[in-house]
Short mmCIF file of C-alpha atoms in Angstrom, two decimals:
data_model
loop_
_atom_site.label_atom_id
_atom_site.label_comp_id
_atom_site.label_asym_id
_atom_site.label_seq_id
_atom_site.Cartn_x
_atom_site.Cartn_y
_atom_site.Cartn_z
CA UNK A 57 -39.42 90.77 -30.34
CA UNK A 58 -38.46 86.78 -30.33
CA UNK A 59 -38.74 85.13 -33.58
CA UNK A 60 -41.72 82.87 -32.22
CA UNK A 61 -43.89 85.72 -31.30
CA UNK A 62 -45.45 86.16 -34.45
CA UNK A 63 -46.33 82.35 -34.34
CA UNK A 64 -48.40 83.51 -30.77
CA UNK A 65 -49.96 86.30 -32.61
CA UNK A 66 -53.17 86.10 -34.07
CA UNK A 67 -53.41 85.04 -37.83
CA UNK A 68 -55.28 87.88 -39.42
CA UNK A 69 -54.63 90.59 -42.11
CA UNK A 70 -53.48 89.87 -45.48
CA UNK A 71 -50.44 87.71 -44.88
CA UNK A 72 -53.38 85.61 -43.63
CA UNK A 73 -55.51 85.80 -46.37
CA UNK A 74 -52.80 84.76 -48.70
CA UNK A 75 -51.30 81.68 -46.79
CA UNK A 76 -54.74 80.20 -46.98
CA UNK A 77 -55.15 80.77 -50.54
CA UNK A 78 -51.78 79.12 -51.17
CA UNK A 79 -52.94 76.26 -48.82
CA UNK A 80 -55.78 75.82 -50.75
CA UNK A 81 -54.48 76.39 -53.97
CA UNK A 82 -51.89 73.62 -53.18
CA UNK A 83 -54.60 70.71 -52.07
CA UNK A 84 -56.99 71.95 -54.68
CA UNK A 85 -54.12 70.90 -57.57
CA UNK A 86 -53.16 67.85 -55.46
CA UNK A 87 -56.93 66.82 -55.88
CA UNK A 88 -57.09 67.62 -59.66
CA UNK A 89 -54.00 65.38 -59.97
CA UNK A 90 -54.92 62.71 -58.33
CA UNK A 91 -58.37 62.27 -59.74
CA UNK A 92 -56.25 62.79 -63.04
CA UNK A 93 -53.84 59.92 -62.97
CA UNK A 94 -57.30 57.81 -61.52
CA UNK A 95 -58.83 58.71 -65.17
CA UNK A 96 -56.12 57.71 -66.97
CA UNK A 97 -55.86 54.24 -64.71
CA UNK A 98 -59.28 53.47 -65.52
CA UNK A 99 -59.30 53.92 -69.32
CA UNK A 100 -58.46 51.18 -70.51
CA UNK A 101 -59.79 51.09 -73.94
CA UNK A 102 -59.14 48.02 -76.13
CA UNK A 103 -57.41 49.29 -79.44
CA UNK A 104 -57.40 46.04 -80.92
CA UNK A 105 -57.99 45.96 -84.71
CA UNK A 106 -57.11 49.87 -85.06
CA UNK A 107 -53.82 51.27 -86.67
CA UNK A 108 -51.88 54.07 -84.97
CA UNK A 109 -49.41 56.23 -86.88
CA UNK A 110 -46.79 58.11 -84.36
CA UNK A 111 -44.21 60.15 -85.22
CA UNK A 112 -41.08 60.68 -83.65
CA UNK A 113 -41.24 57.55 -81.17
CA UNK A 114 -37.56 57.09 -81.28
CA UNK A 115 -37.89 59.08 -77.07
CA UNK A 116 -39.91 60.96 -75.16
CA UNK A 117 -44.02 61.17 -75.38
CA UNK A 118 -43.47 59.11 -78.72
CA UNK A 119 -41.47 56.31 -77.78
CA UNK A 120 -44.16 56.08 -74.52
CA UNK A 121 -47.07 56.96 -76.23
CA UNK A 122 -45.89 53.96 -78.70
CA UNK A 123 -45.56 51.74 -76.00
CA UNK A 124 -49.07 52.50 -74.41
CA UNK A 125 -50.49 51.94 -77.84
CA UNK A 126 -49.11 48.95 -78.62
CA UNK A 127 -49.87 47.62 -74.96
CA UNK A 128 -53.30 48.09 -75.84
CA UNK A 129 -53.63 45.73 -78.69
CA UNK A 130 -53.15 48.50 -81.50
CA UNK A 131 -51.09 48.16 -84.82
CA UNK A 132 -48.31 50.95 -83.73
CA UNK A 133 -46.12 52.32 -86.97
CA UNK A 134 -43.57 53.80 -85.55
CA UNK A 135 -42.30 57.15 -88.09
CA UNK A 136 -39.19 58.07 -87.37
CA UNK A 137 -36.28 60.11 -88.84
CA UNK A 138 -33.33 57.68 -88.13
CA UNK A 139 -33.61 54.40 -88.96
CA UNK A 140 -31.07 53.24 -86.23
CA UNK A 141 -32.46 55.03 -83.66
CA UNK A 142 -36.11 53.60 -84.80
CA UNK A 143 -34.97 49.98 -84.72
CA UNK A 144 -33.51 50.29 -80.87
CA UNK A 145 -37.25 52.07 -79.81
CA UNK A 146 -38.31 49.45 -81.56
CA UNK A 147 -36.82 46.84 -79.53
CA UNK A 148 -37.39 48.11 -76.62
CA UNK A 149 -41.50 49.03 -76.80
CA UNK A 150 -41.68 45.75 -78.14
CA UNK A 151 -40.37 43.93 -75.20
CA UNK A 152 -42.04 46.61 -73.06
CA UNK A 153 -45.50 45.61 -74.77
CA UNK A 154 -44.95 41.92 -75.29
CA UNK A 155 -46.83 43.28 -79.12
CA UNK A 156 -45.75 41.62 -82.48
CA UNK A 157 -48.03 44.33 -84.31
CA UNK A 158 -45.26 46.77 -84.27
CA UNK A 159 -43.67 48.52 -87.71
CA UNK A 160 -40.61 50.51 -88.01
CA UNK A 161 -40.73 53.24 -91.39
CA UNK A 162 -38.14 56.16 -92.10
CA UNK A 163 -40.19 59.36 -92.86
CA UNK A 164 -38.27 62.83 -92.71
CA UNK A 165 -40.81 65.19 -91.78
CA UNK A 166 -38.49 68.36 -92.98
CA UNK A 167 -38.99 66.70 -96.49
CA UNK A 168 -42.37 67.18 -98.78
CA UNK A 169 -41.36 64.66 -100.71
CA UNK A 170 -40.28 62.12 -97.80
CA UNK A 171 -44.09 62.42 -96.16
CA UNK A 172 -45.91 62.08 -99.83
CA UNK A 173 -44.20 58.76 -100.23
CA UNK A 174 -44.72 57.96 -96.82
CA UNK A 175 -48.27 58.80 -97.30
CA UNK A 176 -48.80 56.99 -99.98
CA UNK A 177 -46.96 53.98 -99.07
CA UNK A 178 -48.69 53.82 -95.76
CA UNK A 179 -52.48 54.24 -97.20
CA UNK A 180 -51.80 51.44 -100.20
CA UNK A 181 -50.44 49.31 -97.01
CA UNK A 182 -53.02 49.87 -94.50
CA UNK A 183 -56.16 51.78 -95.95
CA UNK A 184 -57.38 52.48 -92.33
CA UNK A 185 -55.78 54.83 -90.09
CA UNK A 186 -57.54 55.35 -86.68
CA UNK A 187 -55.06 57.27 -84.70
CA UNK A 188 -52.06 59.84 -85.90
CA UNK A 189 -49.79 60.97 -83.36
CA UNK A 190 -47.87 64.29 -84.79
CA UNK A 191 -45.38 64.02 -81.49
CA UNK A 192 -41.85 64.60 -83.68
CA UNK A 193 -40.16 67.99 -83.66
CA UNK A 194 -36.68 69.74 -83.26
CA UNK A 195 -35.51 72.66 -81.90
CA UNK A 196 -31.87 74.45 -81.70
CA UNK A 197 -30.88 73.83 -84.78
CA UNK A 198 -29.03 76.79 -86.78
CA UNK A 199 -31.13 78.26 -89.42
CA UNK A 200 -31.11 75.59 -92.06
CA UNK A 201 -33.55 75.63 -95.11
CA UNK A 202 -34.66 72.60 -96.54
CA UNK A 203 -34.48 71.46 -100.39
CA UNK A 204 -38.04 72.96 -100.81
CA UNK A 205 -36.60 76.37 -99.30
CA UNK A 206 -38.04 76.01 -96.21
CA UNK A 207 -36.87 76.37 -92.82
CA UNK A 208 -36.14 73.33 -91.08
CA UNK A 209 -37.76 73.54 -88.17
CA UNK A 210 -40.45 75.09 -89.52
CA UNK A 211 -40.82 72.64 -92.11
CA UNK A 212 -40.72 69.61 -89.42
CA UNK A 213 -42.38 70.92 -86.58
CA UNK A 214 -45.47 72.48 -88.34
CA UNK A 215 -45.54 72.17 -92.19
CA UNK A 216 -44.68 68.43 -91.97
CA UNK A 217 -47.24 67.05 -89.98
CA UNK A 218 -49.74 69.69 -91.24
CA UNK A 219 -49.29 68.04 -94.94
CA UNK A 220 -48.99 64.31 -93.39
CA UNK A 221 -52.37 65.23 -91.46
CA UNK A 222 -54.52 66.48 -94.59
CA UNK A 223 -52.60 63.77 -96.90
CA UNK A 224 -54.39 60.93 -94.58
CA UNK A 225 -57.06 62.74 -93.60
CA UNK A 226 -58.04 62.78 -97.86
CA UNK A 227 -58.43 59.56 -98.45
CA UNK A 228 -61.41 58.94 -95.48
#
């Protein structure tokens, strides 16, 4: 049997069957993708006048989510854990965005107290907050616990922006 008689053979059975759902599988994704990135090309919504919160836009989703934000006329605040690292995301989504309407603030998100006063701060400063953007988390860290006994990942990636959440979410 020559390795190009199966190509002169009939297509039937349930190798068949399966190549074509593969096939179709594979163009029915490319579709869904490429009316996807068409959506997100059209929106264009104007966020001028409205005050986004995002944490953990020092890389990653943040950083471009920041970026998108500010592109689109919004007041970003950039939250982020290390100040240095905050200032050069800073510099560079601003001359991404061309947008003066960008603010750097430190906020640990492992620490209760760090998000009460960042809370509190940021609600005297700017009453309205139309979009938060929980984005910041670790992992691989070696089990730490925090100064409220917590664990720190646990505390950052899930208690943190759960209490930043209801803390803004109580004074609308």
């Amino acid at each position: 049997m020559s390795r190009w008689s199966l190509l002169s053979a009939p297509l039937r059975g349930p190798g068949f069957v399966l190549l074509m759902l593969v096939l179709l599988f594979r163009r029915s994704v490319r579709l869904w993708h490429e009316s996807y990135l068409w959506d997100l090309e059209r929106c264009a919504a104007d966020l001028t006048g409205k005050t986004a919160v995002v944490t953990g836009a020092t890389s990653g989703i943040g950083k471009a989510v920041s970026q998108e934000l500010a592109r689109r006329g919004a007041r970003v605040i950039l939250a982020c854990r290390s100040w240095e690292r905050g200032q050069q995301a800073l510099a560079e989504i601003r001359a991404a965005s061309k947008d003066d309407l960008l603010l750097l603030c430190q906020v640990d998100l492992s620490s209760m107290a760090s998000i009460r006063s960042f809370a509190r701060w940021l609600l005297q400063e700017y009453p309205e907050i139309h979009l938060l953007v929980n984005n910041a988390g670790i992992c691989g860290f070696p089990r730490t616990l925090t100064l409220e006994g917590l664990d720190l990942t646990f505390a950052t990636n899930y208690v943190g922006p759960f209490l930043l959440t209801n803390l803004l979410q109580a004074a609308h």
